[in-house]
PDB file of C-alpha atoms in Angstrom:
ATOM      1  CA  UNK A   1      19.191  20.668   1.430  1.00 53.00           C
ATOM      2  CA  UNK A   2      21.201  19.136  -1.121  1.00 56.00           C
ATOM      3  CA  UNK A   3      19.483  15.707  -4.015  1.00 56.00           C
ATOM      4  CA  UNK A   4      21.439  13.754  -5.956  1.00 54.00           C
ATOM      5  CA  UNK A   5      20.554  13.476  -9.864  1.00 54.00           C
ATOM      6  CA  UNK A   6      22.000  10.846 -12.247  1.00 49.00           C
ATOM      7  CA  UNK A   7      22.586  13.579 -14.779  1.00 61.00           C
ATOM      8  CA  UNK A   8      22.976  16.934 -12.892  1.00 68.00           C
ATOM      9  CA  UNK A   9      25.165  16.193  -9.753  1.00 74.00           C
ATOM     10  CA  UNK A  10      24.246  17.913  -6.951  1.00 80.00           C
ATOM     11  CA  UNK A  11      21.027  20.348  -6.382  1.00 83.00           C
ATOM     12  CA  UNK A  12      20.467  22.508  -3.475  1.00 82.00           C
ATOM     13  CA  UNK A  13      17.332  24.529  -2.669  1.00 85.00           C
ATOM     14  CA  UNK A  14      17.484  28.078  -3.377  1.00 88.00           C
ATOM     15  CA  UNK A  15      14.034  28.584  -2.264  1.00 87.00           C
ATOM     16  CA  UNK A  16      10.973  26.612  -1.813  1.00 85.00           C
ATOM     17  CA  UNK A  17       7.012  27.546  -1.797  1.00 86.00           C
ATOM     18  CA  UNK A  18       4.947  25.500  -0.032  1.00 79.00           C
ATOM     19  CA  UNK A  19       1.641  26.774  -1.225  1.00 86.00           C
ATOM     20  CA  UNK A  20       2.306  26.678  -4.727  1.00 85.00           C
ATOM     21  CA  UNK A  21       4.452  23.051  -4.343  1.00 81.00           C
ATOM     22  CA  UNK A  22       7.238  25.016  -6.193  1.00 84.00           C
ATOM     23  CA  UNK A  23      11.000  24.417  -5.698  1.00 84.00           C
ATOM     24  CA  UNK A  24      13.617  26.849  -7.349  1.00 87.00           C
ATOM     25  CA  UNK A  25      17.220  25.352  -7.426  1.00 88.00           C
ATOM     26  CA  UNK A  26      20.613  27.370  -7.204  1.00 88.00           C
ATOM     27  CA  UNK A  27      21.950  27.600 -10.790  1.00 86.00           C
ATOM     28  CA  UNK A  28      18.325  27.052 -12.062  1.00 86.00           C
ATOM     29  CA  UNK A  29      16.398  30.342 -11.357  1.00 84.00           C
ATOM     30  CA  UNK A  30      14.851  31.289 -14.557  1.00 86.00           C
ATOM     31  CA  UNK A  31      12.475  29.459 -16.985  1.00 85.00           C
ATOM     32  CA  UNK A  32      14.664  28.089 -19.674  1.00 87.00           C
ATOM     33  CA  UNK A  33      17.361  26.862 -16.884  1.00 85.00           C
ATOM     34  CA  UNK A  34      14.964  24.787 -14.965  1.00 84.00           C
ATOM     35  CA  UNK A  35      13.016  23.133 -18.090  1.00 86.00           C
ATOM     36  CA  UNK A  36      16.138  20.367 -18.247  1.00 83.00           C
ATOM     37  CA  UNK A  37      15.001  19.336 -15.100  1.00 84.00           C
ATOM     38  CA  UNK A  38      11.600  18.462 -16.111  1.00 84.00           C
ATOM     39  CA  UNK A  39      11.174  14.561 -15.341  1.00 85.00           C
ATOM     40  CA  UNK A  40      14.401  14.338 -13.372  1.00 81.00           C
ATOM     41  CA  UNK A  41      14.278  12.358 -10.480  1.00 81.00           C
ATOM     42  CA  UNK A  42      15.438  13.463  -7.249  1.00 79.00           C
ATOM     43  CA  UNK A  43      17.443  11.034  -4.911  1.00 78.00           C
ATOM     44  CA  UNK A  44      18.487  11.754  -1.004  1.00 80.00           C
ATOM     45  CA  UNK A  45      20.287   9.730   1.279  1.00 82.00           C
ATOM     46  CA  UNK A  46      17.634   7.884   4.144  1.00 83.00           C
ATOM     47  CA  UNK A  47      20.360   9.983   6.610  1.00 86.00           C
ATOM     48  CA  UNK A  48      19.640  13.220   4.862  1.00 83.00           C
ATOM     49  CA  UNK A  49      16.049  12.907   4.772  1.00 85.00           C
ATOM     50  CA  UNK A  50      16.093  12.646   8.130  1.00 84.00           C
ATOM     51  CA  UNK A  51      18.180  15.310   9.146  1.00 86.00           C
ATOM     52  CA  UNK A  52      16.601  17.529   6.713  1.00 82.00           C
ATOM     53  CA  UNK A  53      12.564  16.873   7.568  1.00 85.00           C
ATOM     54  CA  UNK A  54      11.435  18.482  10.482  1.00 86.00           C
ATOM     55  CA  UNK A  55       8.129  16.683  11.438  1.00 88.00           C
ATOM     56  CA  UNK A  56       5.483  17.444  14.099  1.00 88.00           C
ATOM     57  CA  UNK A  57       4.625  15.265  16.653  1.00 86.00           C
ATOM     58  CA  UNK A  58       2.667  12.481  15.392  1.00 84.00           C
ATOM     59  CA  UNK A  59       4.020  12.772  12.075  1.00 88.00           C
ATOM     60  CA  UNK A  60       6.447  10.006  10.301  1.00 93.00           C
ATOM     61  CA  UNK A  61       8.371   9.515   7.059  1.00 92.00           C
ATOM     62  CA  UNK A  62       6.808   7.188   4.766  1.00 93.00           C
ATOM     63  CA  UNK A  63       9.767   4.928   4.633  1.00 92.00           C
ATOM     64  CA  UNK A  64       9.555   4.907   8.063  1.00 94.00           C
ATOM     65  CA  UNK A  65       6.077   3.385   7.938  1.00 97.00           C
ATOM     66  CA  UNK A  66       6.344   0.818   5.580  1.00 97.00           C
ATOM     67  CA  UNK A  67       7.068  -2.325   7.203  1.00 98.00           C
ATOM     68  CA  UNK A  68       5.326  -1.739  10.458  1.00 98.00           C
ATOM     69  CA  UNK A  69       3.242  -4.507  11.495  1.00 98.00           C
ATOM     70  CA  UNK A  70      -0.887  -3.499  12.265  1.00 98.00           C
ATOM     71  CA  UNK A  71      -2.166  -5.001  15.270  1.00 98.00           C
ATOM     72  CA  UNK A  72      -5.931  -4.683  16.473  1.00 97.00           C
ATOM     73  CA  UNK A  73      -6.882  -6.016  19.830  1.00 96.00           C
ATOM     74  CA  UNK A  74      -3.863  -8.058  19.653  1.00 95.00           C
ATOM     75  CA  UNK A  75      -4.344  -9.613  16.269  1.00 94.00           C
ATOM     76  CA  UNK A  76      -1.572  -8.780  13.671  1.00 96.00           C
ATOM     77  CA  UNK A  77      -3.883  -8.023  10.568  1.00 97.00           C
ATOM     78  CA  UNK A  78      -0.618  -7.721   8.172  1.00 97.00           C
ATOM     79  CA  UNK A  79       2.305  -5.574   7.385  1.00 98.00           C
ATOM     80  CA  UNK A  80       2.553  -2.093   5.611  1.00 98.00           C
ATOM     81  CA  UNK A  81       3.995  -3.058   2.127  1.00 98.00           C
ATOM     82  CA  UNK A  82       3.400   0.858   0.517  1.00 97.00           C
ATOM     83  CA  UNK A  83       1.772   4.002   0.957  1.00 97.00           C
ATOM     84  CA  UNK A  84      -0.948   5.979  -1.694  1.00 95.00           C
ATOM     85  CA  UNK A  85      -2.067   9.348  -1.572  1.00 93.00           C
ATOM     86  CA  UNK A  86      -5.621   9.604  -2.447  1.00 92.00           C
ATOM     87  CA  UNK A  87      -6.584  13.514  -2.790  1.00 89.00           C
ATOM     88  CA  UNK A  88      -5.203  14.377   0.797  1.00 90.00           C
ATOM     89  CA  UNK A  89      -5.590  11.615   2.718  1.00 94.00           C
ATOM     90  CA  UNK A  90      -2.755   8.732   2.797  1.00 95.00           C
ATOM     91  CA  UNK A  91      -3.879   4.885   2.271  1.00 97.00           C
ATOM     92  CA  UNK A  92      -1.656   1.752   3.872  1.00 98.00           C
ATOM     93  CA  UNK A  93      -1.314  -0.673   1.513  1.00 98.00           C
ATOM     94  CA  UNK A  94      -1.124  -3.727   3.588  1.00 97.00           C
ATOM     95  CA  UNK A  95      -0.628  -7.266   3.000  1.00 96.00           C
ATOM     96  CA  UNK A  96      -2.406  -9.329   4.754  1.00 95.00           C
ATOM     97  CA  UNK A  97      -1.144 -11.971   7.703  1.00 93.00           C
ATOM     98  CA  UNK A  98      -0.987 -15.313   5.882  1.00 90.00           C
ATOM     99  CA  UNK A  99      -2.438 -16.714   9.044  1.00 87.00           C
ATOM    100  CA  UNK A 100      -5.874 -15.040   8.260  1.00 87.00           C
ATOM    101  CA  UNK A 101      -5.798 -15.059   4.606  1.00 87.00           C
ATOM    102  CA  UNK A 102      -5.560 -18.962   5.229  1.00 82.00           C
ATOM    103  CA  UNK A 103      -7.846 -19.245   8.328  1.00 80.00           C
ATOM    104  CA  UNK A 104     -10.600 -16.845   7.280  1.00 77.00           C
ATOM    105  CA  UNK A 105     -10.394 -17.138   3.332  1.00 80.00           C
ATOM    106  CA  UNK A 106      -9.940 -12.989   3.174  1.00 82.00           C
ATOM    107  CA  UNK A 107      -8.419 -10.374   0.813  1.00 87.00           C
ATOM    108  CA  UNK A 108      -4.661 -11.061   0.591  1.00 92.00           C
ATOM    109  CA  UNK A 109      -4.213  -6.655   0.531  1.00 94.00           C
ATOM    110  CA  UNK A 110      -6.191  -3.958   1.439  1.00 96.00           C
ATOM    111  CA  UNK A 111      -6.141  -0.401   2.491  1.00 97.00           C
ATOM    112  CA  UNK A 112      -6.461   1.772   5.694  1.00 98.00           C
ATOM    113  CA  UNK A 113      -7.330   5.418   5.531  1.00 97.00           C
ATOM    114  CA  UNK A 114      -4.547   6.842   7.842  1.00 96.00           C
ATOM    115  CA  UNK A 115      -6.425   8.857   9.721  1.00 95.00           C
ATOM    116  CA  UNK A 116      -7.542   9.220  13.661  1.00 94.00           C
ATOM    117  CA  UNK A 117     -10.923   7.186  13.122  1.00 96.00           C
ATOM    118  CA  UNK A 118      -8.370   4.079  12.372  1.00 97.00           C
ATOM    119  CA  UNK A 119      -5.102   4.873  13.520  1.00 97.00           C
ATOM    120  CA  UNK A 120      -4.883   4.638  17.190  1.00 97.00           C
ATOM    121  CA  UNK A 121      -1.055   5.037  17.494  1.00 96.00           C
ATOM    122  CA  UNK A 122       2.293   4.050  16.018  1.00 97.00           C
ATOM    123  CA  UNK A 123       5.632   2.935  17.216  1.00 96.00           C
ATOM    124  CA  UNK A 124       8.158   3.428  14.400  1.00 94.00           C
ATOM    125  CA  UNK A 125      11.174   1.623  17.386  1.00 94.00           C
ATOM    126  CA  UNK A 126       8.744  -1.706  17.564  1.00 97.00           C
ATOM    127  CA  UNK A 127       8.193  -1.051  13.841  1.00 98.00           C
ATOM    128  CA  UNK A 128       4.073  -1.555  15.037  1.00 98.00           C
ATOM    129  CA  UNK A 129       0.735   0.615  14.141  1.00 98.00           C
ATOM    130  CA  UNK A 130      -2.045  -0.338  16.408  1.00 98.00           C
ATOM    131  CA  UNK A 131      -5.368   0.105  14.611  1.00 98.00           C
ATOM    132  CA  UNK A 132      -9.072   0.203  15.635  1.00 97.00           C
ATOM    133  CA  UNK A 133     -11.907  -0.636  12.947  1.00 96.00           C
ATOM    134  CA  UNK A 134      -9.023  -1.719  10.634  1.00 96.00           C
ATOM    135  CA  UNK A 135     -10.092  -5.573  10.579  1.00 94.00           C
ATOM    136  CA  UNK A 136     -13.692  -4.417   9.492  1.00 93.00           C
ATOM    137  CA  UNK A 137     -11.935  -2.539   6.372  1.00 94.00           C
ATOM    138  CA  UNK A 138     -10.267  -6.359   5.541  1.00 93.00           C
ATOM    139  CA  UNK A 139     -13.434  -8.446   5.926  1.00 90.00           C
ATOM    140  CA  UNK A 140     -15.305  -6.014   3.602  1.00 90.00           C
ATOM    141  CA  UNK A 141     -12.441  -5.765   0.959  1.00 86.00           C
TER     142      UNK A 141
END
């Protein structure tokens, strides 16, 4: 896999480790090589990303998920706007519909856990997460 720096052209992978979240680049394999990378940021095309990432079933990119739409029991509670990671769970920053913010005077964002206990399923084609619990989240936030 190949990223795009502003300063150092191309990088490809020479070797990653997973379990240590450490990434050794060709033409940057000792120490003193790879320190003028520290705080350089990484870019990939949207097309290489996905032709890169192999994901399991059930799993998504983030970019991917941003924008869907959350529906529960066939209410649309908002729409994805960004994605935290909170120790090793991932939170949906969504922004609430307009039509309840205005209708039922609640929180204009708030966050789902995105886990099985609120995530029923998702539809990254209809660009749609269906949710279960999620409106209870929103009228406590």
């Amino acid at each position: 896999m190949k990223f795009e720096t502003a300063t150092h052209g191309q990088l490809a992978i020479n070797r990653y480790d997973f379990a240590k979240g450490l990434v050794r680049f060709v033409g940057f394999e000792n120490l003193e090589s790879a320190k003028c990378l520290t705080n350089v940021w990484l870019y990939a095309t949207p097309e290489q990303t996905k032709a890169n990432c192999i994901l399991k079933e059930g799993q998504y990119l983030w970019s991917d998920i941003i924008g869907c739409i959350i529906i529960e029991n066939g209410i649309i509670l908002g729409k994805v706007k960004a994605i935290d990671r909170l120790g090793d769970t991932d939170y949906l920053q969504i922004e609430t519909s307009f039509k309840l913010t205005s209708k039922h005077k609640l929180s204009s964002h708030f966050l789902i856990p995105y886990i099985k206990r609120y995530i029923v399923s998702v539809d990254i084609a209809q660009k749609t997460i269906t949710t279960k619990d999620a409106k209870d989240i929103l009228e406590a936030s």
